[in-house]
Each structure stands twice: as structure tokens, then as C-alpha cells.
């Protein structure tokens, strides 16, 4: 059951929305649990897409996770101060983090510290925002990872592999400068290829 890496390491799973990042994180974590490894999974608390304390894929599979408001919440939980403690996380073998793009830059030193301490860290997140710009702390994490998997979805227009997330507001492509949070707007996202991804200037 030895990992191909001698000690801890960092694995990053990226791609657009609907590319199966959560599915892949769930697959890896499930295998670690089968191998009787001690696992802790986190996600940002602002994402309550399905359930506050689960990582769920669009296809319906889910695993338990701890929703935390920020990186300090992950740190507190791992050092045994978390209020949502369901199992003693001391000496975890594997830490999984979904929607990693929503955490601040403090995520980088935390995951490097964990990997240096022998933990297998598995991150899943968007590599690009709806404008196809690199997203938050993900570019640096990609650079520092031992392993990177870039997944594709299916373009909703042509069926080609999709690398980008199309943001639609009232059915129309969002503008570059549209605020990230739009109150009261009919907002949706679709997977798109490079050709069919549109951003109004
Ligand atoms: P992510 O975490 O990357 O958003 P999920 O793991 O939540 O992805 O969901 C992936 C699942 O979404 C696929 O297995 C498929 O069932 C479903 N899906 C819905 N729309 C699409 C699409 N346009 N391309 C690919 N998969 C899609």
C-alpha cells in the first residue's frame, strides 16, 4: 500500500466545471479509505451546492467533508480544535480539498507544510475562472505539485472536449467586468471548448 512517492506529496486535479474533478477526488479518497488510511476532506463553506458537509459530484456520488470558512479552519481542524470533528484527525495520512480555488493564498503554505510532513494532499479546483483567467492560488499549486491531472468536460455547443467554464447571465455570455456575485440575476454555467467560450468585453 505504499504510495509511489516516498513521503508526503501534492496532487492537483483541475479542469472546468462538469469535468469530473469532484468525481476524481471522491474516487481517490474512497480508495484511500479502503486502504484503511486516515482521511480528512475539506471544502469552502460558501459552496452549499448539495450539502454543507459533503463533497458531491454532479453525477450524484458524495463523501463526507468538513465545510470550513477559510484556511485557518482547515488548520484548526487538523490540529484538533475543530468543532465539526467527526473523527480524530491527528496523524492523517490523506487530506482532500475540493473547490480549492476559493481559498486564499494561505492555502499554499498549509498544503506545502502538510506534504513536507508526510501527508498525501489531494486538491481539486478550477484552473480558470469564467473569463478563462488563471484562478487564485491554483497556478502556484500546479507548479508546486508532484502530480497534476487536467480534466475536460464536454462542450455544450459542439461536443468537443471542454476546457473552460461559460458563465451565462439571463442566458447571455457574462461580461469580463461583471461582478462575481450578482444579486437577483439568473445565472448559470456551462462547459465550453476554446472556440465556443465567449466573454463579452
Ligand atoms: P466538477 O467537480 O469538475 O464540476 P463533477 O465531478 O461534479 O465535476 O461532475 C462531473 C459529471 O457531470 C459528469 O460525470 C457528468 O455526469 C456530468 N455532466 C453534466 N454536464 C456535463 C458536461 N457538459 N460535460 C461533462 N460532464 C457533464
mmCIF file with all atom_site columns, C-alpha atoms and ligand atoms in Angstrom:
data_model
loop_
_atom_site.group_PDB
_atom_site.id
_atom_site.type_symbol
_atom_site.label_atom_id
_atom_site.label_alt_id
_atom_site.label_comp_id
_atom_site.label_asym_id
_atom_site.label_entity_id
_atom_site.label_seq_id
_atom_site.pdbx_PDB_ins_code
_atom_site.Cartn_x
_atom_site.Cartn_y
_atom_site.Cartn_z
_atom_site.occupancy
_atom_site.B_iso_or_equiv
_atom_site.pdbx_formal_charge
_atom_site.auth_seq_id
_atom_site.auth_comp_id
_atom_site.auth_asym_id
_atom_site.auth_atom_id
_atom_site.pdbx_PDB_model_num
ATOM   1   C CA  . UNK A 1 1   ? 0.000   0.000  0.000   1.00 0.00 ? 1   UNK A CA  1
ATOM   2   C CA  . UNK A 1 2   ? 2.994   2.308  -0.344  1.00 0.00 ? 2   UNK A CA  1
ATOM   3   C CA  . UNK A 1 3   ? 2.483   5.428  -2.365  1.00 0.00 ? 3   UNK A CA  1
ATOM   4   C CA  . UNK A 1 4   ? 4.770   5.839  -5.391  1.00 0.00 ? 4   UNK A CA  1
ATOM   5   C CA  . UNK A 1 5   ? 6.147   8.870  -3.552  1.00 0.00 ? 5   UNK A CA  1
ATOM   6   C CA  . UNK A 1 6   ? 8.345   8.068  -0.559  1.00 0.00 ? 6   UNK A CA  1
ATOM   7   C CA  . UNK A 1 7   ? 6.846   10.661 1.789   1.00 0.00 ? 7   UNK A CA  1
ATOM   8   C CA  . UNK A 1 8   ? 4.101   13.212 1.510   1.00 0.00 ? 8   UNK A CA  1
ATOM   9   C CA  . UNK A 1 9   ? 3.183   14.774 -1.788  1.00 0.00 ? 9   UNK A CA  1
ATOM   10  C CA  . UNK A 1 10  ? 0.782   17.134 -3.507  1.00 0.00 ? 10  UNK A CA  1
ATOM   11  C CA  . UNK A 1 11  ? -1.687  16.038 -6.210  1.00 0.00 ? 11  UNK A CA  1
ATOM   12  C CA  . UNK A 1 12  ? -3.774  18.652 -8.048  1.00 0.00 ? 12  UNK A CA  1
ATOM   13  C CA  . UNK A 1 13  ? -6.897  17.873 -10.109 1.00 0.00 ? 13  UNK A CA  1
ATOM   14  C CA  . UNK A 1 14  ? -8.082  20.760 -12.333 1.00 0.00 ? 14  UNK A CA  1
ATOM   15  C CA  . UNK A 1 15  ? -10.419 21.464 -15.231 1.00 0.00 ? 15  UNK A CA  1
ATOM   16  C CA  . UNK A 1 16  ? -13.598 23.459 -15.962 1.00 0.00 ? 16  UNK A CA  1
ATOM   17  C CA  . UNK A 1 17  ? -16.967 22.925 -14.305 1.00 0.00 ? 17  UNK A CA  1
ATOM   18  C CA  . UNK A 1 18  ? -18.513 19.489 -15.043 1.00 0.00 ? 18  UNK A CA  1
ATOM   19  C CA  . UNK A 1 19  ? -15.111 17.944 -15.891 1.00 0.00 ? 19  UNK A CA  1
ATOM   20  C CA  . UNK A 1 20  ? -15.338 15.395 -13.069 1.00 0.00 ? 20  UNK A CA  1
ATOM   21  C CA  . UNK A 1 21  ? -12.940 16.979 -10.565 1.00 0.00 ? 21  UNK A CA  1
ATOM   22  C CA  . UNK A 1 22  ? -15.172 16.139 -7.597  1.00 0.00 ? 22  UNK A CA  1
ATOM   23  C CA  . UNK A 1 23  ? -15.722 12.644 -9.015  1.00 0.00 ? 23  UNK A CA  1
ATOM   24  C CA  . UNK A 1 24  ? -11.967 12.105 -9.281  1.00 0.00 ? 24  UNK A CA  1
ATOM   25  C CA  . UNK A 1 25  ? -11.352 13.461 -5.762  1.00 0.00 ? 25  UNK A CA  1
ATOM   26  C CA  . UNK A 1 26  ? -14.081 11.135 -4.424  1.00 0.00 ? 26  UNK A CA  1
ATOM   27  C CA  . UNK A 1 27  ? -12.507 8.181  -6.298  1.00 0.00 ? 27  UNK A CA  1
ATOM   28  C CA  . UNK A 1 28  ? -9.047  8.819  -4.844  1.00 0.00 ? 28  UNK A CA  1
ATOM   29  C CA  . UNK A 1 29  ? -10.333 9.415  -1.312  1.00 0.00 ? 29  UNK A CA  1
ATOM   30  C CA  . UNK A 1 30  ? -12.539 6.297  -1.432  1.00 0.00 ? 30  UNK A CA  1
ATOM   31  C CA  . UNK A 1 31  ? -9.513  4.181  -2.392  1.00 0.00 ? 31  UNK A CA  1
ATOM   32  C CA  . UNK A 1 32  ? -7.513  5.655  0.498   1.00 0.00 ? 32  UNK A CA  1
ATOM   33  C CA  . UNK A 1 33  ? -10.346 4.770  2.895   1.00 0.00 ? 33  UNK A CA  1
ATOM   34  C CA  . UNK A 1 34  ? -10.412 1.200  1.528   1.00 0.00 ? 34  UNK A CA  1
ATOM   35  C CA  . UNK A 1 35  ? -6.659  1.097  2.207   1.00 0.00 ? 35  UNK A CA  1
ATOM   36  C CA  . UNK A 1 36  ? -7.500  1.999  5.852   1.00 0.00 ? 36  UNK A CA  1
ATOM   37  C CA  . UNK A 1 37  ? -5.765  5.333  5.656   1.00 0.00 ? 37  UNK A CA  1
ATOM   38  C CA  . UNK A 1 38  ? -6.877  8.207  7.845   1.00 0.00 ? 38  UNK A CA  1
ATOM   39  C CA  . UNK A 1 39  ? -8.516  10.807 5.643   1.00 0.00 ? 39  UNK A CA  1
ATOM   40  C CA  . UNK A 1 40  ? -9.797  14.354 6.190   1.00 0.00 ? 40  UNK A CA  1
ATOM   41  C CA  . UNK A 1 41  ? -11.707 16.154 3.407   1.00 0.00 ? 41  UNK A CA  1
ATOM   42  C CA  . UNK A 1 42  ? -12.460 19.876 3.342   1.00 0.00 ? 42  UNK A CA  1
ATOM   43  C CA  . UNK A 1 43  ? -14.386 22.336 1.207   1.00 0.00 ? 43  UNK A CA  1
ATOM   44  C CA  . UNK A 1 44  ? -15.115 26.070 1.477   1.00 0.00 ? 44  UNK A CA  1
ATOM   45  C CA  . UNK A 1 45  ? -18.266 26.701 3.480   1.00 0.00 ? 45  UNK A CA  1
ATOM   46  C CA  . UNK A 1 46  ? -19.677 29.174 0.912   1.00 0.00 ? 46  UNK A CA  1
ATOM   47  C CA  . UNK A 1 47  ? -20.318 26.312 -1.503  1.00 0.00 ? 47  UNK A CA  1
ATOM   48  C CA  . UNK A 1 48  ? -23.527 24.665 -0.350  1.00 0.00 ? 48  UNK A CA  1
ATOM   49  C CA  . UNK A 1 49  ? -24.305 23.229 -3.786  1.00 0.00 ? 49  UNK A CA  1
ATOM   50  C CA  . UNK A 1 50  ? -25.628 19.963 -2.342  1.00 0.00 ? 50  UNK A CA  1
ATOM   51  C CA  . UNK A 1 51  ? -24.920 19.680 1.356   1.00 0.00 ? 51  UNK A CA  1
ATOM   52  C CA  . UNK A 1 52  ? -22.702 21.663 3.681   1.00 0.00 ? 52  UNK A CA  1
ATOM   53  C CA  . UNK A 1 53  ? -20.805 18.654 4.938   1.00 0.00 ? 53  UNK A CA  1
ATOM   54  C CA  . UNK A 1 54  ? -20.320 16.615 1.763   1.00 0.00 ? 54  UNK A CA  1
ATOM   55  C CA  . UNK A 1 55  ? -18.253 16.739 -1.388  1.00 0.00 ? 55  UNK A CA  1
ATOM   56  C CA  . UNK A 1 56  ? -20.790 15.847 -4.091  1.00 0.00 ? 56  UNK A CA  1
ATOM   57  C CA  . UNK A 1 57  ? -20.284 15.325 -7.819  1.00 0.00 ? 57  UNK A CA  1
ATOM   58  C CA  . UNK A 1 58  ? -22.797 16.430 -10.451 1.00 0.00 ? 58  UNK A CA  1
ATOM   59  C CA  . UNK A 1 59  ? -23.342 12.718 -11.126 1.00 0.00 ? 59  UNK A CA  1
ATOM   60  C CA  . UNK A 1 60  ? -24.602 12.206 -7.565  1.00 0.00 ? 60  UNK A CA  1
ATOM   61  C CA  . UNK A 1 61  ? -21.775 10.478 -5.655  1.00 0.00 ? 61  UNK A CA  1
ATOM   62  C CA  . UNK A 1 62  ? -20.670 12.025 -2.396  1.00 0.00 ? 62  UNK A CA  1
ATOM   63  C CA  . UNK A 1 63  ? -18.284 11.647 0.527   1.00 0.00 ? 63  UNK A CA  1
ATOM   64  C CA  . UNK A 1 64  ? -18.212 13.296 3.924   1.00 0.00 ? 64  UNK A CA  1
ATOM   65  C CA  . UNK A 1 65  ? -16.321 16.550 4.164   1.00 0.00 ? 65  UNK A CA  1
ATOM   66  C CA  . UNK A 1 66  ? -15.899 19.377 6.618   1.00 0.00 ? 66  UNK A CA  1
ATOM   67  C CA  . UNK A 1 67  ? -17.095 22.749 5.313   1.00 0.00 ? 67  UNK A CA  1
ATOM   68  C CA  . UNK A 1 68  ? -14.730 25.453 6.600   1.00 0.00 ? 68  UNK A CA  1
ATOM   69  C CA  . UNK A 1 69  ? -14.960 29.249 6.239   1.00 0.00 ? 69  UNK A CA  1
ATOM   70  C CA  . UNK A 1 70  ? -11.232 29.672 5.485   1.00 0.00 ? 70  UNK A CA  1
ATOM   71  C CA  . UNK A 1 71  ? -7.762  28.083 5.536   1.00 0.00 ? 71  UNK A CA  1
ATOM   72  C CA  . UNK A 1 72  ? -7.473  28.755 9.277   1.00 0.00 ? 72  UNK A CA  1
ATOM   73  C CA  . UNK A 1 73  ? -10.484 26.468 9.669   1.00 0.00 ? 73  UNK A CA  1
ATOM   74  C CA  . UNK A 1 74  ? -8.583  23.620 7.975   1.00 0.00 ? 74  UNK A CA  1
ATOM   75  C CA  . UNK A 1 75  ? -5.575  24.243 10.179  1.00 0.00 ? 75  UNK A CA  1
ATOM   76  C CA  . UNK A 1 76  ? -7.718  24.328 13.334  1.00 0.00 ? 76  UNK A CA  1
ATOM   77  C CA  . UNK A 1 77  ? -9.475  21.119 12.380  1.00 0.00 ? 77  UNK A CA  1
ATOM   78  C CA  . UNK A 1 78  ? -6.228  19.294 11.639  1.00 0.00 ? 78  UNK A CA  1
ATOM   79  C CA  . UNK A 1 79  ? -4.741  20.361 14.947  1.00 0.00 ? 79  UNK A CA  1
ATOM   80  C CA  . UNK A 1 80  ? -7.780  19.007 16.757  1.00 0.00 ? 80  UNK A CA  1
ATOM   81  C CA  . UNK A 1 81  ? -9.560  22.261 17.602  1.00 0.00 ? 81  UNK A CA  1
ATOM   82  C CA  . UNK A 1 82  ? -12.318 21.981 15.047  1.00 0.00 ? 82  UNK A CA  1
ATOM   83  C CA  . UNK A 1 83  ? -15.851 21.932 16.315  1.00 0.00 ? 83  UNK A CA  1
ATOM   84  C CA  . UNK A 1 84  ? -17.016 19.741 13.443  1.00 0.00 ? 84  UNK A CA  1
ATOM   85  C CA  . UNK A 1 85  ? -14.621 16.980 14.408  1.00 0.00 ? 85  UNK A CA  1
ATOM   86  C CA  . UNK A 1 86  ? -16.177 13.650 13.483  1.00 0.00 ? 86  UNK A CA  1
ATOM   87  C CA  . UNK A 1 87  ? -13.019 11.562 13.813  1.00 0.00 ? 87  UNK A CA  1
ATOM   88  C CA  . UNK A 1 88  ? -9.704  12.342 15.452  1.00 0.00 ? 88  UNK A CA  1
ATOM   89  C CA  . UNK A 1 89  ? -7.706  13.777 12.569  1.00 0.00 ? 89  UNK A CA  1
ATOM   90  C CA  . UNK A 1 90  ? -4.361  13.663 14.350  1.00 0.00 ? 90  UNK A CA  1
ATOM   91  C CA  . UNK A 1 91  ? -1.871  11.919 12.158  1.00 0.00 ? 91  UNK A CA  1
ATOM   92  C CA  . UNK A 1 92  ? -3.980  11.980 8.991   1.00 0.00 ? 92  UNK A CA  1
ATOM   93  C CA  . UNK A 1 93  ? -2.487  10.158 6.009   1.00 0.00 ? 93  UNK A CA  1
ATOM   94  C CA  . UNK A 1 94  ? -4.537  11.953 3.359   1.00 0.00 ? 94  UNK A CA  1
ATOM   95  C CA  . UNK A 1 95  ? -6.028  15.452 3.165   1.00 0.00 ? 95  UNK A CA  1
ATOM   96  C CA  . UNK A 1 96  ? -8.502  16.176 0.350   1.00 0.00 ? 96  UNK A CA  1
ATOM   97  C CA  . UNK A 1 97  ? -9.687  19.680 -0.510  1.00 0.00 ? 97  UNK A CA  1
ATOM   98  C CA  . UNK A 1 98  ? -12.448 20.417 -3.047  1.00 0.00 ? 98  UNK A CA  1
ATOM   99  C CA  . UNK A 1 99  ? -13.138 23.818 -4.695  1.00 0.00 ? 99  UNK A CA  1
ATOM   100 C CA  . UNK A 1 100 ? -9.586  24.786 -3.719  1.00 0.00 ? 100 UNK A CA  1
ATOM   101 C CA  . UNK A 1 101 ? -9.734  27.923 -5.934  1.00 0.00 ? 101 UNK A CA  1
ATOM   102 C CA  . UNK A 1 102 ? -11.997 29.619 -3.378  1.00 0.00 ? 102 UNK A CA  1
ATOM   103 C CA  . UNK A 1 103 ? -9.393  29.507 -0.606  1.00 0.00 ? 103 UNK A CA  1
ATOM   104 C CA  . UNK A 1 104 ? -6.967  32.405 -0.164  1.00 0.00 ? 104 UNK A CA  1
ATOM   105 C CA  . UNK A 1 105 ? -3.193  32.352 -0.752  1.00 0.00 ? 105 UNK A CA  1
ATOM   106 C CA  . UNK A 1 106 ? -2.693  30.971 2.811   1.00 0.00 ? 106 UNK A CA  1
ATOM   107 C CA  . UNK A 1 107 ? -3.659  27.614 1.303   1.00 0.00 ? 107 UNK A CA  1
ATOM   108 C CA  . UNK A 1 108 ? -0.239  27.334 -0.355  1.00 0.00 ? 108 UNK A CA  1
ATOM   109 C CA  . UNK A 1 109 ? 1.951   27.282 2.798   1.00 0.00 ? 109 UNK A CA  1
ATOM   110 C CA  . UNK A 1 110 ? -0.550  24.993 4.544   1.00 0.00 ? 110 UNK A CA  1
ATOM   111 C CA  . UNK A 1 111 ? -0.539  22.292 1.851   1.00 0.00 ? 111 UNK A CA  1
ATOM   112 C CA  . UNK A 1 112 ? 3.257   22.513 1.433   1.00 0.00 ? 112 UNK A CA  1
ATOM   113 C CA  . UNK A 1 113 ? 3.656   22.101 5.196   1.00 0.00 ? 113 UNK A CA  1
ATOM   114 C CA  . UNK A 1 114 ? 1.366   19.050 5.149   1.00 0.00 ? 114 UNK A CA  1
ATOM   115 C CA  . UNK A 1 115 ? 3.166   17.467 2.185   1.00 0.00 ? 115 UNK A CA  1
ATOM   116 C CA  . UNK A 1 116 ? 6.561   18.143 3.809   1.00 0.00 ? 116 UNK A CA  1
ATOM   117 C CA  . UNK A 1 117 ? 5.245   16.455 6.964   1.00 0.00 ? 117 UNK A CA  1
ATOM   118 C CA  . UNK A 1 118 ? 4.436   13.271 5.029   1.00 0.00 ? 118 UNK A CA  1
ATOM   119 C CA  . UNK A 1 119 ? 0.755   13.823 4.189   1.00 0.00 ? 119 UNK A CA  1
ATOM   120 C CA  . UNK A 1 120 ? -0.705  12.982 0.772   1.00 0.00 ? 120 UNK A CA  1
ATOM   121 C CA  . UNK A 1 121 ? -2.595  16.143 -0.203  1.00 0.00 ? 121 UNK A CA  1
ATOM   122 C CA  . UNK A 1 122 ? -5.204  15.914 -2.978  1.00 0.00 ? 122 UNK A CA  1
ATOM   123 C CA  . UNK A 1 123 ? -6.614  19.230 -4.244  1.00 0.00 ? 123 UNK A CA  1
ATOM   124 C CA  . UNK A 1 124 ? -9.429  19.670 -6.761  1.00 0.00 ? 124 UNK A CA  1
ATOM   125 C CA  . UNK A 1 125 ? -10.339 23.039 -8.225  1.00 0.00 ? 125 UNK A CA  1
ATOM   126 C CA  . UNK A 1 126 ? -10.972 25.266 -11.228 1.00 0.00 ? 126 UNK A CA  1
ATOM   127 C CA  . UNK A 1 127 ? -7.769  26.199 -13.070 1.00 0.00 ? 127 UNK A CA  1
ATOM   128 C CA  . UNK A 1 128 ? -9.523  29.105 -14.847 1.00 0.00 ? 128 UNK A CA  1
ATOM   129 C CA  . UNK A 1 129 ? -12.368 31.447 -13.924 1.00 0.00 ? 129 UNK A CA  1
ATOM   130 C CA  . UNK A 1 130 ? -15.330 32.226 -16.253 1.00 0.00 ? 130 UNK A CA  1
ATOM   131 C CA  . UNK A 1 131 ? -13.098 34.674 -18.154 1.00 0.00 ? 131 UNK A CA  1
ATOM   132 C CA  . UNK A 1 132 ? -10.541 31.878 -18.739 1.00 0.00 ? 132 UNK A CA  1
ATOM   133 C CA  . UNK A 1 133 ? -8.088  33.710 -16.462 1.00 0.00 ? 133 UNK A CA  1
ATOM   134 C CA  . UNK A 1 134 ? -5.929  31.643 -14.049 1.00 0.00 ? 134 UNK A CA  1
ATOM   135 C CA  . UNK A 1 135 ? -7.877  31.229 -10.806 1.00 0.00 ? 135 UNK A CA  1
ATOM   136 C CA  . UNK A 1 136 ? -6.446  32.462 -7.481  1.00 0.00 ? 136 UNK A CA  1
ATOM   137 C CA  . UNK A 1 137 ? -3.841  30.244 -5.835  1.00 0.00 ? 137 UNK A CA  1
ATOM   138 C CA  . UNK A 1 138 ? -4.268  27.341 -8.308  1.00 0.00 ? 138 UNK A CA  1
ATOM   139 C CA  . UNK A 1 139 ? -1.464  28.307 -10.749 1.00 0.00 ? 139 UNK A CA  1
ATOM   140 C CA  . UNK A 1 140 ? 1.163   28.236 -7.989  1.00 0.00 ? 140 UNK A CA  1
ATOM   141 C CA  . UNK A 1 141 ? -0.199  24.966 -6.612  1.00 0.00 ? 141 UNK A CA  1
ATOM   142 C CA  . UNK A 1 142 ? 0.018   23.429 -10.100 1.00 0.00 ? 142 UNK A CA  1
ATOM   143 C CA  . UNK A 1 143 ? 3.656   24.498 -10.267 1.00 0.00 ? 143 UNK A CA  1
ATOM   144 C CA  . UNK A 1 144 ? 4.484   23.022 -6.869  1.00 0.00 ? 144 UNK A CA  1
ATOM   145 C CA  . UNK A 1 145 ? 2.588   19.729 -7.223  1.00 0.00 ? 145 UNK A CA  1
ATOM   146 C CA  . UNK A 1 146 ? 4.154   16.297 -7.720  1.00 0.00 ? 146 UNK A CA  1
ATOM   147 C CA  . UNK A 1 147 ? 1.195   15.268 -9.859  1.00 0.00 ? 147 UNK A CA  1
ATOM   148 C CA  . UNK A 1 148 ? -1.271  17.248 -11.979 1.00 0.00 ? 148 UNK A CA  1
ATOM   149 C CA  . UNK A 1 149 ? -4.380  15.949 -13.736 1.00 0.00 ? 149 UNK A CA  1
ATOM   150 C CA  . UNK A 1 150 ? -6.142  18.311 -16.104 1.00 0.00 ? 150 UNK A CA  1
ATOM   151 C CA  . UNK A 1 151 ? -9.633  17.007 -16.886 1.00 0.00 ? 151 UNK A CA  1
ATOM   152 C CA  . UNK A 1 152 ? -12.001 18.116 -19.651 1.00 0.00 ? 152 UNK A CA  1
ATOM   153 C CA  . UNK A 1 153 ? -15.794 18.296 -19.758 1.00 0.00 ? 153 UNK A CA  1
ATOM   154 C CA  . UNK A 1 154 ? -17.954 18.140 -22.903 1.00 0.00 ? 154 UNK A CA  1
ATOM   155 C CA  . UNK A 1 155 ? -18.676 21.401 -24.746 1.00 0.00 ? 155 UNK A CA  1
ATOM   156 C CA  . UNK A 1 156 ? -22.423 22.032 -24.571 1.00 0.00 ? 156 UNK A CA  1
ATOM   157 C CA  . UNK A 1 157 ? -22.332 23.637 -28.072 1.00 0.00 ? 157 UNK A CA  1
ATOM   158 C CA  . UNK A 1 158 ? -20.308 21.164 -30.175 1.00 0.00 ? 158 UNK A CA  1
ATOM   159 C CA  . UNK A 1 159 ? -19.459 18.118 -28.068 1.00 0.00 ? 159 UNK A CA  1
ATOM   160 C CA  . UNK A 1 160 ? -15.696 18.672 -28.196 1.00 0.00 ? 160 UNK A CA  1
ATOM   161 C CA  . UNK A 1 161 ? -13.569 18.388 -25.048 1.00 0.00 ? 161 UNK A CA  1
ATOM   162 C CA  . UNK A 1 162 ? -14.279 21.500 -22.952 1.00 0.00 ? 162 UNK A CA  1
ATOM   163 C CA  . UNK A 1 163 ? -11.545 23.280 -21.009 1.00 0.00 ? 163 UNK A CA  1
ATOM   164 C CA  . UNK A 1 164 ? -13.494 26.372 -19.981 1.00 0.00 ? 164 UNK A CA  1
ATOM   165 C CA  . UNK A 1 165 ? -16.484 27.393 -17.853 1.00 0.00 ? 165 UNK A CA  1
ATOM   166 C CA  . UNK A 1 166 ? -19.023 29.596 -19.659 1.00 0.00 ? 166 UNK A CA  1
ATOM   167 C CA  . UNK A 1 167 ? -20.853 31.994 -17.373 1.00 0.00 ? 167 UNK A CA  1
ATOM   168 C CA  . UNK A 1 168 ? -24.315 32.996 -18.571 1.00 0.00 ? 168 UNK A CA  1
ATOM   169 C CA  . UNK A 1 169 ? -26.451 35.791 -17.137 1.00 0.00 ? 169 UNK A CA  1
ATOM   170 C CA  . UNK A 1 170 ? -30.048 35.708 -18.288 1.00 0.00 ? 170 UNK A CA  1
ATOM   171 C CA  . UNK A 1 171 ? -28.909 33.257 -20.998 1.00 0.00 ? 171 UNK A CA  1
ATOM   172 C CA  . UNK A 1 172 ? -26.263 35.670 -22.387 1.00 0.00 ? 172 UNK A CA  1
ATOM   173 C CA  . UNK A 1 173 ? -22.454 35.372 -22.026 1.00 0.00 ? 173 UNK A CA  1
ATOM   174 C CA  . UNK A 1 174 ? -21.309 37.285 -18.939 1.00 0.00 ? 174 UNK A CA  1
ATOM   175 C CA  . UNK A 1 175 ? -19.153 40.364 -19.441 1.00 0.00 ? 175 UNK A CA  1
ATOM   176 C CA  . UNK A 1 176 ? -15.498 40.412 -18.395 1.00 0.00 ? 176 UNK A CA  1
ATOM   177 C CA  . UNK A 1 177 ? -16.238 43.036 -15.735 1.00 0.00 ? 177 UNK A CA  1
ATOM   178 C CA  . UNK A 1 178 ? -19.439 41.523 -14.356 1.00 0.00 ? 178 UNK A CA  1
ATOM   179 C CA  . UNK A 1 179 ? -19.171 41.176 -10.578 1.00 0.00 ? 179 UNK A CA  1
ATOM   180 C CA  . UNK A 1 180 ? -18.533 37.658 -9.318  1.00 0.00 ? 180 UNK A CA  1
ATOM   181 C CA  . UNK A 1 181 ? -21.694 37.815 -7.220  1.00 0.00 ? 181 UNK A CA  1
ATOM   182 C CA  . UNK A 1 182 ? -24.771 39.249 -8.950  1.00 0.00 ? 182 UNK A CA  1
ATOM   183 C CA  . UNK A 1 183 ? -27.780 39.665 -6.693  1.00 0.00 ? 183 UNK A CA  1
ATOM   184 C CA  . UNK A 1 184 ? -31.060 38.596 -8.261  1.00 0.00 ? 184 UNK A CA  1
ATOM   185 C CA  . UNK A 1 185 ? -29.589 37.638 -11.643 1.00 0.00 ? 185 UNK A CA  1
ATOM   186 C CA  . UNK A 1 186 ? -30.493 34.419 -13.484 1.00 0.00 ? 186 UNK A CA  1
ATOM   187 C CA  . UNK A 1 187 ? -27.029 32.967 -13.603 1.00 0.00 ? 187 UNK A CA  1
ATOM   188 C CA  . UNK A 1 188 ? -25.804 29.634 -14.939 1.00 0.00 ? 188 UNK A CA  1
ATOM   189 C CA  . UNK A 1 189 ? -22.631 27.894 -16.093 1.00 0.00 ? 189 UNK A CA  1
ATOM   190 C CA  . UNK A 1 190 ? -21.851 25.548 -18.983 1.00 0.00 ? 190 UNK A CA  1
ATOM   191 C CA  . UNK A 1 191 ? -18.734 23.701 -20.076 1.00 0.00 ? 191 UNK A CA  1
ATOM   192 C CA  . UNK A 1 192 ? -17.333 25.077 -23.363 1.00 0.00 ? 192 UNK A CA  1
ATOM   193 C CA  . UNK A 1 193 ? -14.359 24.446 -25.667 1.00 0.00 ? 193 UNK A CA  1
ATOM   194 C CA  . UNK A 1 194 ? -11.938 27.238 -26.661 1.00 0.00 ? 194 UNK A CA  1
ATOM   195 C CA  . UNK A 1 195 ? -13.953 28.005 -29.830 1.00 0.00 ? 195 UNK A CA  1
ATOM   196 C CA  . UNK A 1 196 ? -17.344 28.311 -28.108 1.00 0.00 ? 196 UNK A CA  1
ATOM   197 C CA  . UNK A 1 197 ? -16.257 30.053 -24.916 1.00 0.00 ? 197 UNK A CA  1
ATOM   198 C CA  . UNK A 1 198 ? -17.423 33.671 -25.020 1.00 0.00 ? 198 UNK A CA  1
ATOM   199 C CA  . UNK A 1 199 ? -16.591 36.626 -22.787 1.00 0.00 ? 199 UNK A CA  1
ATOM   200 C CA  . UNK A 1 200 ? -18.163 39.991 -23.652 1.00 0.00 ? 200 UNK A CA  1
ATOM   201 C CA  . UNK A 1 201 ? -15.586 42.774 -23.291 1.00 0.00 ? 201 UNK A CA  1
HETATM 202 P P1  . LIG B 2 .   ? -16.680 19.069 -11.390 1.00 0.00 ? 1   LIG B P1  1
HETATM 203 O O1  . LIG B 2 .   ? -16.300 18.772 -9.957  1.00 0.00 ? 1   LIG B O1  1
HETATM 204 O O2  . LIG B 2 .   ? -15.479 19.180 -12.307 1.00 0.00 ? 1   LIG B O2  1
HETATM 205 O O3  . LIG B 2 .   ? -17.637 20.232 -11.545 1.00 0.00 ? 1   LIG B O3  1
HETATM 206 P P2  . LIG B 2 .   ? -18.363 16.741 -11.162 1.00 0.00 ? 1   LIG B P2  1
HETATM 207 O O4  . LIG B 2 .   ? -17.492 15.586 -10.706 1.00 0.00 ? 1   LIG B O4  1
HETATM 208 O O5  . LIG B 2 .   ? -19.196 17.428 -10.132 1.00 0.00 ? 1   LIG B O5  1
HETATM 209 O O6  . LIG B 2 .   ? -17.444 17.790 -11.955 1.00 0.00 ? 1   LIG B O6  1
HETATM 210 O O7  . LIG B 2 .   ? -19.383 16.266 -12.278 1.00 0.00 ? 1   LIG B O7  1
HETATM 211 C C1  . LIG B 2 .   ? -18.998 15.551 -13.421 1.00 0.00 ? 1   LIG B C1  1
HETATM 212 C C2  . LIG B 2 .   ? -20.268 14.930 -14.013 1.00 0.00 ? 1   LIG B C2  1
HETATM 213 O O8  . LIG B 2 .   ? -21.115 15.970 -14.520 1.00 0.00 ? 1   LIG B O8  1
HETATM 214 C C3  . LIG B 2 .   ? -20.047 14.028 -15.201 1.00 0.00 ? 1   LIG B C3  1
HETATM 215 O O9  . LIG B 2 .   ? -19.694 12.717 -14.841 1.00 0.00 ? 1   LIG B O9  1
HETATM 216 C C4  . LIG B 2 .   ? -21.420 14.055 -15.880 1.00 0.00 ? 1   LIG B C4  1
HETATM 217 O O10 . LIG B 2 .   ? -22.283 13.099 -15.285 1.00 0.00 ? 1   LIG B O10 1
HETATM 218 C C5  . LIG B 2 .   ? -21.989 15.423 -15.510 1.00 0.00 ? 1   LIG B C5  1
HETATM 219 N N1  . LIG B 2 .   ? -22.054 16.420 -16.601 1.00 0.00 ? 1   LIG B N1  1
HETATM 220 C C6  . LIG B 2 .   ? -23.047 17.327 -16.760 1.00 0.00 ? 1   LIG B C6  1
HETATM 221 N N2  . LIG B 2 .   ? -22.789 18.147 -17.810 1.00 0.00 ? 1   LIG B N2  1
HETATM 222 C C7  . LIG B 2 .   ? -21.608 17.769 -18.342 1.00 0.00 ? 1   LIG B C7  1
HETATM 223 C C8  . LIG B 2 .   ? -20.783 18.235 -19.441 1.00 0.00 ? 1   LIG B C8  1
HETATM 224 N N3  . LIG B 2 .   ? -21.139 19.285 -20.215 1.00 0.00 ? 1   LIG B N3  1
HETATM 225 N N4  . LIG B 2 .   ? -19.628 17.596 -19.681 1.00 0.00 ? 1   LIG B N4  1
HETATM 226 C C9  . LIG B 2 .   ? -19.267 16.541 -18.920 1.00 0.00 ? 1   LIG B C9  1
HETATM 227 N N5  . LIG B 2 .   ? -19.982 16.060 -17.889 1.00 0.00 ? 1   LIG B N5  1
HETATM 228 C C10 . LIG B 2 .   ? -21.147 16.652 -17.582 1.00 0.00 ? 1   LIG B C10 1
#
